[in-house]
mmCIF file of C-alpha atoms and ligand atoms in Angstrom:
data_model
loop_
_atom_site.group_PDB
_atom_site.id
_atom_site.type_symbol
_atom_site.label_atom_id
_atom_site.label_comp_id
_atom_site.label_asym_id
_atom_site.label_seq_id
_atom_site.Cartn_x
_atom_site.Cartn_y
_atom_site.Cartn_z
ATOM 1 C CA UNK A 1 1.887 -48.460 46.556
ATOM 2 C CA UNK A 2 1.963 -52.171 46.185
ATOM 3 C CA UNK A 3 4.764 -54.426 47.596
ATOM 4 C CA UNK A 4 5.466 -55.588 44.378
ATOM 5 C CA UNK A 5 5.891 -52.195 43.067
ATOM 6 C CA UNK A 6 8.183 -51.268 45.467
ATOM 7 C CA UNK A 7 10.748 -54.567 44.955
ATOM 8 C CA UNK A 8 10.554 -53.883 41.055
ATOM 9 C CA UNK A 9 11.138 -49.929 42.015
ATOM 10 C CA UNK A 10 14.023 -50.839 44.351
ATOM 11 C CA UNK A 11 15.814 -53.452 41.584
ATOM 12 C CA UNK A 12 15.512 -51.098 38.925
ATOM 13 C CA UNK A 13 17.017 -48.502 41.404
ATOM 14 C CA UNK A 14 20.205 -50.314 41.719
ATOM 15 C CA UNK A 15 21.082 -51.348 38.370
ATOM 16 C CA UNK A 16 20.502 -47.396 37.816
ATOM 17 C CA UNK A 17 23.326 -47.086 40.649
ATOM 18 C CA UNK A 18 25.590 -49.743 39.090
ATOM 19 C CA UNK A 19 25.818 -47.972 36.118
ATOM 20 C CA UNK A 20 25.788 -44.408 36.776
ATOM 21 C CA UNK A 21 25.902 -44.068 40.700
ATOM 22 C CA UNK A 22 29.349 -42.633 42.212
ATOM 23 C CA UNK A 23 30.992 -45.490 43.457
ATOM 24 C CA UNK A 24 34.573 -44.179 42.831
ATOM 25 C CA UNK A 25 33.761 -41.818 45.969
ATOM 26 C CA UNK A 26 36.536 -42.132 48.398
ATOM 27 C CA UNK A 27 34.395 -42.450 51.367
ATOM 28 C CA UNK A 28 32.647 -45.130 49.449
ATOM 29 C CA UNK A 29 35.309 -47.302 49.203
ATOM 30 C CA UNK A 30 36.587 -47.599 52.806
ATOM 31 C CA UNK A 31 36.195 -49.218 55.550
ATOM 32 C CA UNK A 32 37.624 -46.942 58.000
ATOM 33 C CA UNK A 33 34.747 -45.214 60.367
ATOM 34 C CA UNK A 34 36.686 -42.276 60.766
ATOM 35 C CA UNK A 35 37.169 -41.477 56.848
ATOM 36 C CA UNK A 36 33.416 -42.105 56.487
ATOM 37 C CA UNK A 37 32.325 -40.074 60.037
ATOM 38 C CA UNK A 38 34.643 -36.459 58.220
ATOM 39 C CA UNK A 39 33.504 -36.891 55.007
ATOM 40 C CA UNK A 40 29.600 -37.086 55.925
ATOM 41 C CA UNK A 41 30.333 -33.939 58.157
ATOM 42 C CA UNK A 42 32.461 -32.444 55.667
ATOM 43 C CA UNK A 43 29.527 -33.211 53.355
ATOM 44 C CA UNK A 44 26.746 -31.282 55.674
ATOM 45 C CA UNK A 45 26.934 -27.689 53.533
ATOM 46 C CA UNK A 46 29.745 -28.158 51.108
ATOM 47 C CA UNK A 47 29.692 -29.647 47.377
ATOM 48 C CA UNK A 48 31.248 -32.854 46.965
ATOM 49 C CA UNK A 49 33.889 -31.839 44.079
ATOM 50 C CA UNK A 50 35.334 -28.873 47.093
ATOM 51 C CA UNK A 51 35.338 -31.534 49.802
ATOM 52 C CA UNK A 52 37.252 -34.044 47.811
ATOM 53 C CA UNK A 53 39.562 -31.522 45.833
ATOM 54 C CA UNK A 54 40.704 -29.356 48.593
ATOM 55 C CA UNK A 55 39.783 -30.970 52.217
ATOM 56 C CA UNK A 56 38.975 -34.413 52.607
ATOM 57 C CA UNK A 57 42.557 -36.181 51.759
ATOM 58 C CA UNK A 58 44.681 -32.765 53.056
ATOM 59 C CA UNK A 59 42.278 -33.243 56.508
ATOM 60 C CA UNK A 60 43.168 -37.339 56.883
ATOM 61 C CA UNK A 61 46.683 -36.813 55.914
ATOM 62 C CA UNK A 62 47.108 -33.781 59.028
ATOM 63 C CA UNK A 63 44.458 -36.226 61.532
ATOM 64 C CA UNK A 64 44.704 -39.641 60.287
ATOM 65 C CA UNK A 65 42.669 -41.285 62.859
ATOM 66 C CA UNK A 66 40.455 -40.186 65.709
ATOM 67 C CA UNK A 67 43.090 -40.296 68.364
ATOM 68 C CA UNK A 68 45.428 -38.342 66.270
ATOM 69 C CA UNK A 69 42.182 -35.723 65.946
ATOM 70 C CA UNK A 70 41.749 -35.640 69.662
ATOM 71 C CA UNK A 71 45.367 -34.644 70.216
ATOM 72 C CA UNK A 72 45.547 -31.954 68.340
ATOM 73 C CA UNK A 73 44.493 -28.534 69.319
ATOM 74 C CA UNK A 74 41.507 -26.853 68.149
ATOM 75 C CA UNK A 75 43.165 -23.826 66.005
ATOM 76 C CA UNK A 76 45.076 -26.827 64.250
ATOM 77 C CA UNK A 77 41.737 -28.312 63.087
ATOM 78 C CA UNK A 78 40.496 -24.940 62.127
ATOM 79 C CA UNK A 79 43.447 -24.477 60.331
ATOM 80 C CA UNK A 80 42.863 -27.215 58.461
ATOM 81 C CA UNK A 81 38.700 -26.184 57.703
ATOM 82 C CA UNK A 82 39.862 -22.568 56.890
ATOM 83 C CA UNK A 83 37.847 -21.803 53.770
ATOM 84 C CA UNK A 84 35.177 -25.153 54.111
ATOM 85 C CA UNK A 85 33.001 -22.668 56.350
ATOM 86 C CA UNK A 86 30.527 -23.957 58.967
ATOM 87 C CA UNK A 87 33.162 -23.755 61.504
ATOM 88 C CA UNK A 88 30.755 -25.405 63.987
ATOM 89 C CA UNK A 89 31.542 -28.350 62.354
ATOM 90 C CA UNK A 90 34.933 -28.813 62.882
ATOM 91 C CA UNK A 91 34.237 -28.257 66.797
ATOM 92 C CA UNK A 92 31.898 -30.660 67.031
ATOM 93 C CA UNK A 93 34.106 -33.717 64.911
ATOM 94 C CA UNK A 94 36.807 -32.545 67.513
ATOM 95 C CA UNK A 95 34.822 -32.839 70.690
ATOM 96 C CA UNK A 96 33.668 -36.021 69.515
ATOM 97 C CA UNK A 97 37.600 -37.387 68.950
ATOM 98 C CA UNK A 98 38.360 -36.622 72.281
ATOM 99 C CA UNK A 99 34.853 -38.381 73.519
ATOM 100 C CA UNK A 100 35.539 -40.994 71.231
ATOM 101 C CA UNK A 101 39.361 -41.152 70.669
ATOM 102 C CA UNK A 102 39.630 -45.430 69.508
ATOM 103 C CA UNK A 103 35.772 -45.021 67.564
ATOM 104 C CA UNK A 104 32.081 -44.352 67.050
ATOM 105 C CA UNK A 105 30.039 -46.524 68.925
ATOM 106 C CA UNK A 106 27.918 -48.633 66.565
ATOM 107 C CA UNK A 107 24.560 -47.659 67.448
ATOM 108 C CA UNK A 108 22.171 -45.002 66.394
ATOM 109 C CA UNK A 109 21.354 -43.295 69.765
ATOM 110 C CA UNK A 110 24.648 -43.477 71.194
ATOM 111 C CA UNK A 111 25.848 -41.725 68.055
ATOM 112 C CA UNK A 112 23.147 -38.887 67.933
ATOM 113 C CA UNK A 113 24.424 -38.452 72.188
ATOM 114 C CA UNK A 114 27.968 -37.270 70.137
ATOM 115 C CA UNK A 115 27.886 -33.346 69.301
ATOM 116 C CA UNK A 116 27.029 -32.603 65.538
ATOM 117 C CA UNK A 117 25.247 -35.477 65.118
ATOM 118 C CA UNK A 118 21.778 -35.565 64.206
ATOM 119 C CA UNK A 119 19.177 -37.772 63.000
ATOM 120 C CA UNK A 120 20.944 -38.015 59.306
ATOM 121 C CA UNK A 121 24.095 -37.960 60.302
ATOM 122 C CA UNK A 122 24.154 -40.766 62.958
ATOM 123 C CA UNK A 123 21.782 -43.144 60.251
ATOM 124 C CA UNK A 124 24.636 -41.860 57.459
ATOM 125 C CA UNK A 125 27.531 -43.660 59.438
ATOM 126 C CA UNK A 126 25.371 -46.643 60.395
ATOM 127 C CA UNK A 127 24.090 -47.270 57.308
ATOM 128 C CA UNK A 128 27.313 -46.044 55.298
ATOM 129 C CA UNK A 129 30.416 -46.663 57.543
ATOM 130 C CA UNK A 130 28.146 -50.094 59.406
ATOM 131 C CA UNK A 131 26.619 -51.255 56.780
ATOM 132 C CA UNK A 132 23.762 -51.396 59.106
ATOM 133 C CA UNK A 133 19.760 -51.744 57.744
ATOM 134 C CA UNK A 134 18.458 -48.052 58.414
ATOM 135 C CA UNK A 135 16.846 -45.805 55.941
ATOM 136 C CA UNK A 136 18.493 -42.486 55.513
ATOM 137 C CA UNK A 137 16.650 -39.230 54.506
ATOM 138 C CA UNK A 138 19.275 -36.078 53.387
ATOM 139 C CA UNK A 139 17.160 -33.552 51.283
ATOM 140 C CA UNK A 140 18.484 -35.237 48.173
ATOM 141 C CA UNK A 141 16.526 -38.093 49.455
ATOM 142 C CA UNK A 142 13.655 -36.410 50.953
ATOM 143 C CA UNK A 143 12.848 -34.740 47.197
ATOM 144 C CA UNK A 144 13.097 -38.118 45.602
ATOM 145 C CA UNK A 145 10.888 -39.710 48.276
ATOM 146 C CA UNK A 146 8.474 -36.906 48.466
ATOM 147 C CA UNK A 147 8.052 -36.891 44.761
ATOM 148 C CA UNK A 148 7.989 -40.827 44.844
ATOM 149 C CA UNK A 149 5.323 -41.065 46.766
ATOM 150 C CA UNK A 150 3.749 -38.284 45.925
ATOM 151 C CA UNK A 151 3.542 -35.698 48.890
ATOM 152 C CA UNK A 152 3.114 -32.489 48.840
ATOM 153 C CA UNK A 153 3.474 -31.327 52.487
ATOM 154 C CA UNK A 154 5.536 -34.283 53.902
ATOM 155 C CA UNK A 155 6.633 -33.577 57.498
ATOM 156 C CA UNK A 156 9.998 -34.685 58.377
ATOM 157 C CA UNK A 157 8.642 -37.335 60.123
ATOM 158 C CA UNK A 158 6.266 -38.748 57.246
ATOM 159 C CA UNK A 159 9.788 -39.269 54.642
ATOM 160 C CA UNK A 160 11.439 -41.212 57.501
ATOM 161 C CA UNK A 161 8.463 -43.473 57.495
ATOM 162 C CA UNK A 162 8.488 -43.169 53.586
ATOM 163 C CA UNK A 163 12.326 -44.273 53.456
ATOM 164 C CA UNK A 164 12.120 -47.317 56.109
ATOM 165 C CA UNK A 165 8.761 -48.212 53.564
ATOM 166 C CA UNK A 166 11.300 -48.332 50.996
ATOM 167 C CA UNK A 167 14.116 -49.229 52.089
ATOM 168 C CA UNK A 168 15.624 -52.398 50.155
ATOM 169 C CA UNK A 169 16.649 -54.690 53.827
ATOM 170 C CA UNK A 170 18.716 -56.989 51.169
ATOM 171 C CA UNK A 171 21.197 -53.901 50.053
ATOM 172 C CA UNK A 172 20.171 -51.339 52.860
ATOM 173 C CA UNK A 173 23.354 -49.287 51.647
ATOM 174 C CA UNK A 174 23.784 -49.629 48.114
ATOM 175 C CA UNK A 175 19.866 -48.200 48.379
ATOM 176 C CA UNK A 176 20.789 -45.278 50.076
ATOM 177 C CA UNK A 177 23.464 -44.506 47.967
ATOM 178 C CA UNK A 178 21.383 -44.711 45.070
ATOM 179 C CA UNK A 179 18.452 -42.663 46.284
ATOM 180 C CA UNK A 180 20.786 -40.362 47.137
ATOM 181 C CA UNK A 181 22.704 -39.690 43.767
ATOM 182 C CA UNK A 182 19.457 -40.416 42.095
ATOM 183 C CA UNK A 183 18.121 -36.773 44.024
ATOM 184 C CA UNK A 184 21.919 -35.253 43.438
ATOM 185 C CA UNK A 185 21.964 -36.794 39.636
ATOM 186 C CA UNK A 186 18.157 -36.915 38.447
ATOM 187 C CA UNK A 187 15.970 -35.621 40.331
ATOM 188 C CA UNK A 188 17.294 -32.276 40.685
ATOM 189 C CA UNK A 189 15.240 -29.635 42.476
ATOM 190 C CA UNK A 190 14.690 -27.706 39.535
ATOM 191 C CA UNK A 191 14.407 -29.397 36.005
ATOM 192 C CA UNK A 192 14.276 -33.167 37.133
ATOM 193 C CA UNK A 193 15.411 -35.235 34.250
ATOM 194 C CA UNK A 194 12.419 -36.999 33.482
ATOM 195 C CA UNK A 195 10.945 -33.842 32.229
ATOM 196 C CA UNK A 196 14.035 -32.394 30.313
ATOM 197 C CA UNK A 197 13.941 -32.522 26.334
ATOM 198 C CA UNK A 198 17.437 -34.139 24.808
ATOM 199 C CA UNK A 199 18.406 -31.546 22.710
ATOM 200 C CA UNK A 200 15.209 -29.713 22.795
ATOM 201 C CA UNK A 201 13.848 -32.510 20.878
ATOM 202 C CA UNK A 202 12.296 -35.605 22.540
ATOM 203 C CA UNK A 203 11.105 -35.456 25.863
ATOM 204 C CA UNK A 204 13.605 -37.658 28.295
ATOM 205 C CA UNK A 205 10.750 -38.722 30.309
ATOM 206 C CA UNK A 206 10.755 -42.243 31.740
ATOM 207 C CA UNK A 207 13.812 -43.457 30.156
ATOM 208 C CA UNK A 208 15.830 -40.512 32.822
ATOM 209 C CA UNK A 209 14.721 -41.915 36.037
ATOM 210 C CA UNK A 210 14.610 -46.037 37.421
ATOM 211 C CA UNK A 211 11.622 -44.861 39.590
ATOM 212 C CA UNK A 212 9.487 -43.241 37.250
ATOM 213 C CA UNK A 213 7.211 -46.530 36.266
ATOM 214 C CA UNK A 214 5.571 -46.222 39.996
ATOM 215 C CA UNK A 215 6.400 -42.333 40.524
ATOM 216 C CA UNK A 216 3.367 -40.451 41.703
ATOM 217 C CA UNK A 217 5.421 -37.327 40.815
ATOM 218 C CA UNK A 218 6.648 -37.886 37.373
ATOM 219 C CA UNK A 219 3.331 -35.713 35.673
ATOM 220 C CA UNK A 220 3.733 -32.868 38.027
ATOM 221 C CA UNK A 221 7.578 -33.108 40.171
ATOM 222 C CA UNK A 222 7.271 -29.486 40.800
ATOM 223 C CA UNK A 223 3.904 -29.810 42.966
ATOM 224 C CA UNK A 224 5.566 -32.319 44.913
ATOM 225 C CA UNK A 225 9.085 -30.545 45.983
ATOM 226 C CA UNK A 226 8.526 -26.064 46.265
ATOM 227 C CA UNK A 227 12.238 -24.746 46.336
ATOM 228 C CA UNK A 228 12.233 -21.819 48.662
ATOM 229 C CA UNK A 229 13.895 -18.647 47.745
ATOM 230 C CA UNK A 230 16.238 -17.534 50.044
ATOM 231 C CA UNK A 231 15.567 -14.285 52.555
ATOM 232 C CA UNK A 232 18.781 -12.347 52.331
ATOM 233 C CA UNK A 233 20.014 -10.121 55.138
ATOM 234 C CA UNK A 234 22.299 -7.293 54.551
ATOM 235 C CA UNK A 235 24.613 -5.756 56.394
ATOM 236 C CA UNK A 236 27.552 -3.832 57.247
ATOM 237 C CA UNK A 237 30.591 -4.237 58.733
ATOM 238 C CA UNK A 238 33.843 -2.930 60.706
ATOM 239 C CA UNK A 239 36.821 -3.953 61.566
ATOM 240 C CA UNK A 240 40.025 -2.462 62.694
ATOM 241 C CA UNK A 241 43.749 -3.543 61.428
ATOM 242 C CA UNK A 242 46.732 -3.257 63.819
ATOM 243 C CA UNK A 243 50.223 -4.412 62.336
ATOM 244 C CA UNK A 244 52.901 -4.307 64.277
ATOM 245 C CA UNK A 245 56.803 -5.995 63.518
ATOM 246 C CA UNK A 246 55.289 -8.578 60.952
ATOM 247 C CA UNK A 247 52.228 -9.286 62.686
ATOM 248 C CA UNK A 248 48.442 -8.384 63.239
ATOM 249 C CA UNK A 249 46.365 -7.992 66.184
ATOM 250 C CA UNK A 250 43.221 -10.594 65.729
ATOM 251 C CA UNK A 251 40.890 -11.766 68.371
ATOM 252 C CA UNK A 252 39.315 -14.798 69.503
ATOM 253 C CA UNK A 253 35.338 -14.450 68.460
ATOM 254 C CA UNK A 254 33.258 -15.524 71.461
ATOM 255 C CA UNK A 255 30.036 -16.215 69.541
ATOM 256 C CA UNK A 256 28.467 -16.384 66.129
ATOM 257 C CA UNK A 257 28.988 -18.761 63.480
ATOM 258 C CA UNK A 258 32.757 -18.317 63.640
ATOM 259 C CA UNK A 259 33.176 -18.942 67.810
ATOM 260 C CA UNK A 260 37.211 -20.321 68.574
ATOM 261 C CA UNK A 261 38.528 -18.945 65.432
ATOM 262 C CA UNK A 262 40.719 -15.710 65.079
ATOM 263 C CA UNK A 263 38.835 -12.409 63.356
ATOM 264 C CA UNK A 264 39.738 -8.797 63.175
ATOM 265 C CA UNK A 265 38.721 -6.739 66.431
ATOM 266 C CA UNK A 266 35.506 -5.815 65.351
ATOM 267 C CA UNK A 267 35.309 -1.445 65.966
ATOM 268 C CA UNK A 268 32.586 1.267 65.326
ATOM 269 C CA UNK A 269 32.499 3.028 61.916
ATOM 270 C CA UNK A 270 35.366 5.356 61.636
ATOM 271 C CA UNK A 271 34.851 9.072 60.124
ATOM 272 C CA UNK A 272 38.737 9.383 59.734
ATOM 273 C CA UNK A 273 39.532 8.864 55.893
ATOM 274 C CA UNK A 274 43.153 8.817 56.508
ATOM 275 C CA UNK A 275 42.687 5.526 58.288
ATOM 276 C CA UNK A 276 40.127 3.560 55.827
ATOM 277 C CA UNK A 277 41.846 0.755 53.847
ATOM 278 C CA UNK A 278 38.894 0.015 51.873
ATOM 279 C CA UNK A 279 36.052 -2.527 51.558
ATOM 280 C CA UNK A 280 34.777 -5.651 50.068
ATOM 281 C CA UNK A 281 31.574 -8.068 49.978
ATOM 282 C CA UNK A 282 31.320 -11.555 51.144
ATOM 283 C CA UNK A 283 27.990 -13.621 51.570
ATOM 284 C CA UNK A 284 27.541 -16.124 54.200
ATOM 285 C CA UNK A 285 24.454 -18.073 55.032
ATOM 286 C CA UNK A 286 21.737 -15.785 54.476
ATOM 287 C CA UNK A 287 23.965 -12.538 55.269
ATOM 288 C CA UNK A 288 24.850 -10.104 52.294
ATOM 289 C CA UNK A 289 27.994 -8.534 53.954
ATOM 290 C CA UNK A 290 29.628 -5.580 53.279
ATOM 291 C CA UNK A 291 32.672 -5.467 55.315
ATOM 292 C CA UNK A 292 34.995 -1.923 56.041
ATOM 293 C CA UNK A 293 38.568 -2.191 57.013
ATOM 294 C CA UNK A 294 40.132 0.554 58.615
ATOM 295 C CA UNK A 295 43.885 1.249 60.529
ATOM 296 C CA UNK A 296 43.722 0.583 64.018
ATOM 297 C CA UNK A 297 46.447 2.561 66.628
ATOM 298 C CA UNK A 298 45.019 1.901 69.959
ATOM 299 C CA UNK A 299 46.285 -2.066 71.584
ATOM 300 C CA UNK A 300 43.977 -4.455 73.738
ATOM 301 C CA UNK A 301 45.668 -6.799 75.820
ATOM 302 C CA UNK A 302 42.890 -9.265 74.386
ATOM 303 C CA UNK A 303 45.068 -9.237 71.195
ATOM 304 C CA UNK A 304 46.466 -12.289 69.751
ATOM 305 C CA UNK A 305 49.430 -11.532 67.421
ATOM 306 C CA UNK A 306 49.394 -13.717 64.284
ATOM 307 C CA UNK A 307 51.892 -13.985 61.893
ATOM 308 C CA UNK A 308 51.224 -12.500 58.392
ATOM 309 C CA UNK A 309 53.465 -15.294 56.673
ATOM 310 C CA UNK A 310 51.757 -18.127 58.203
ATOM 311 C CA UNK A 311 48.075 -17.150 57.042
ATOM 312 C CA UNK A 312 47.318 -20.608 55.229
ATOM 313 C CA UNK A 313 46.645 -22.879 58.443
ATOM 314 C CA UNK A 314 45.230 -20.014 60.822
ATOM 315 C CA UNK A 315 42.474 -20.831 62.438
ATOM 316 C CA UNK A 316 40.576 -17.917 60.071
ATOM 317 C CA UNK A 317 37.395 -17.696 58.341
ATOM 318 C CA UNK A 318 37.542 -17.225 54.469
ATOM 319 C CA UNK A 319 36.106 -13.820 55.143
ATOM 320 C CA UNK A 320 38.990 -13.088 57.660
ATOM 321 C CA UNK A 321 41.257 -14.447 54.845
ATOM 322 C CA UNK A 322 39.485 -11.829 52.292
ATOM 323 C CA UNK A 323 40.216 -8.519 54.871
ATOM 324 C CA UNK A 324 43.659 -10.425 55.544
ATOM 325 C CA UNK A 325 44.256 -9.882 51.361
ATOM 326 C CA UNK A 326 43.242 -6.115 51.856
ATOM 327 C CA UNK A 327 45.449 -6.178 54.741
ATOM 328 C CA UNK A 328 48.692 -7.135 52.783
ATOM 329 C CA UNK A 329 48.270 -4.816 49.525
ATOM 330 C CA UNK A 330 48.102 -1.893 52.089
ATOM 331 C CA UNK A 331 51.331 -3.137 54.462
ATOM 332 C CA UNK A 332 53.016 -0.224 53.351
ATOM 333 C CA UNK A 333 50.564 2.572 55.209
ATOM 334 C CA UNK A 334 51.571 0.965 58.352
HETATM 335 S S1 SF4 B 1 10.295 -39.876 37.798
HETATM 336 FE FE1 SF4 B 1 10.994 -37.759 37.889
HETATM 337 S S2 SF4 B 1 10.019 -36.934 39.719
HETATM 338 FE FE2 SF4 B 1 9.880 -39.168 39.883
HETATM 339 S S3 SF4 B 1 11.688 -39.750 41.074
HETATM 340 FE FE3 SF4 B 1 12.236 -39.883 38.906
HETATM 341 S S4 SF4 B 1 13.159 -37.885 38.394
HETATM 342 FE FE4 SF4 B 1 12.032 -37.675 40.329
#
């Protein structure tokens, strides 16, 4: 693709962002590292409208600044990601308070040195929080750019190469930003807008996208991005319930997706009917869950005794919360 092409494709890119990008974004209008460095992790896995509606302002308000993250214990933080899911996450922005407890350092390797952060995320706060020139490649991104330049097969390492090509080193971030709610916005995995009809009638077609003048993709976007259909998993799950003077036994899980945070000791199935409290489903990642909940009477000094009144801020995963729900419509078979 021709220099020239490029510039024109990069101008027309950012009057597309001036008028439709999402610059009221909270995250996009600071200057603090720290509100940037939650939200992008915040971001990894979890729709914008959740992260801004229910996490991202309740999260600063409880850990304003890194220091103030660092202090505080881990179940706190959990407490605070309960129902966001990825709990990894929220490990890893904690470990790096207390590494970093007065900032990020500024550059891209000592960044990707800081647990959690990879590749994207380290080039997300320099480019982002720095205002630094660096490309940045999220699968929004990657789509755009694959389509853009027409590959079908692009390794990882080929739409890096693609986004430095591209990359507008007069508005590095404003560029970013645009490529990326161009892919969120426009050129959507399925159905990009420059091949939807308005109302059925007239092809949208060039007029939907800035890029599609010097897309390779724009005949054929589908060749150029393949969504992948997800392998599900299914399976089945136990877990016994032990209340005792307000409170329930829980554990600490050692491994798994939900390592640190408080579950239901996990038991055998049970034959005993008189004990089953019943049942419900919950997917996560690519498991199809079915999980059984039944009374427990034997203790384990590995207990941990939670409170049932203060459920809101325990360090619990939403499908904890779910059994926890079971859990309190049956208090009165304990
Ligand atoms: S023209 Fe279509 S395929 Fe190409 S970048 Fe724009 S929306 Fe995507």
């Amino acid at each position: 693709m021709s220099k020239s092409n490029l510039q024109t494709a990069q101008n027309k890119l950012l009057d597309w962002y001036e008028i439709h990008g999402r610059k009221e974004l909270p995250w996009r209008n600071t200057s603090d590292i720290y509100h940037v460095y939650v939200s992008e992790i915040m971001l990894q896995q979890t729709q914008v409208k959740r992260v801004m509606e229910e996490y991202y302002f309740q999260f600063l308000e409880k850990f304003p600044s890194f220091f103030a993250l660092a202090q505080a214990p881990l179940e706190e933080v959990f407490g605070m990601w309960s129902g966001l899911g990825y709990y990894r996450r929220a490990k890893n922005l904690h470990e790096s308070a207390k590494l970093c407890p007065y900032g990020l350092p500024q550059d891209f390797q000592s960044l990707q040195k800081l647990p959690g952060i990879g590749r994207y995320t380290a080039s997300a706060i320099c480019s982002f929080g720095y205002h630094q020139k660096v490309s940045v490649v999220d699968t929004n991104i990657a789509r755009v750019l694959a389509r853009f330049f027409g590959y079908e097969e692009a390794s990882e390492k080929l739409l890096w190469q693609c986004a430095d090509l591209f990359l507008n080193t007069d508005h590095p971030r404003l560029h970013n930003l645009a490529l990326m709610d161009l892919g969120s916005l426009v050129c959507t995995p399925k159905n990009p807008s420059c091949t939807v009809s308005q109302s059925g009638e007239v092809p949208l077609g060039r007029e939907a996208c800035p890029l599609a003048d010097a897309c390779k993709g724009f005949d054929e976007p589908a060749k150029y991005y393949k969504t992948k259909s997800m392998q599900y998993e299914d399976k089945q799950l136990h877990y016994g319930v032990y209340v005792q003077n307000g409170k329930i036994a829980m554990k600490v899980s050692t491994e798994g997706m939900y390592k640190d945070m408080l579950e239901l000791p996990s038991i055998e199935p049970q034959e005993d009917e008189e004990k089953y409290l019943g049942f419900f489903k919950h997917s996560v990642t690519k498991y199809r869950l079915e999980i059984h909940l039944y009374m427990l009477r034997e203790r384990d000094e590995a207990f941990e005794w939670l409170c049932l009144k203060s459920l809101e801020h325990a360090p619990v995963s939403s499908m904890t919360k779910k059994a926890l729900e079971i859990v309190l419509k049956n208090m009165h078979r304990f």
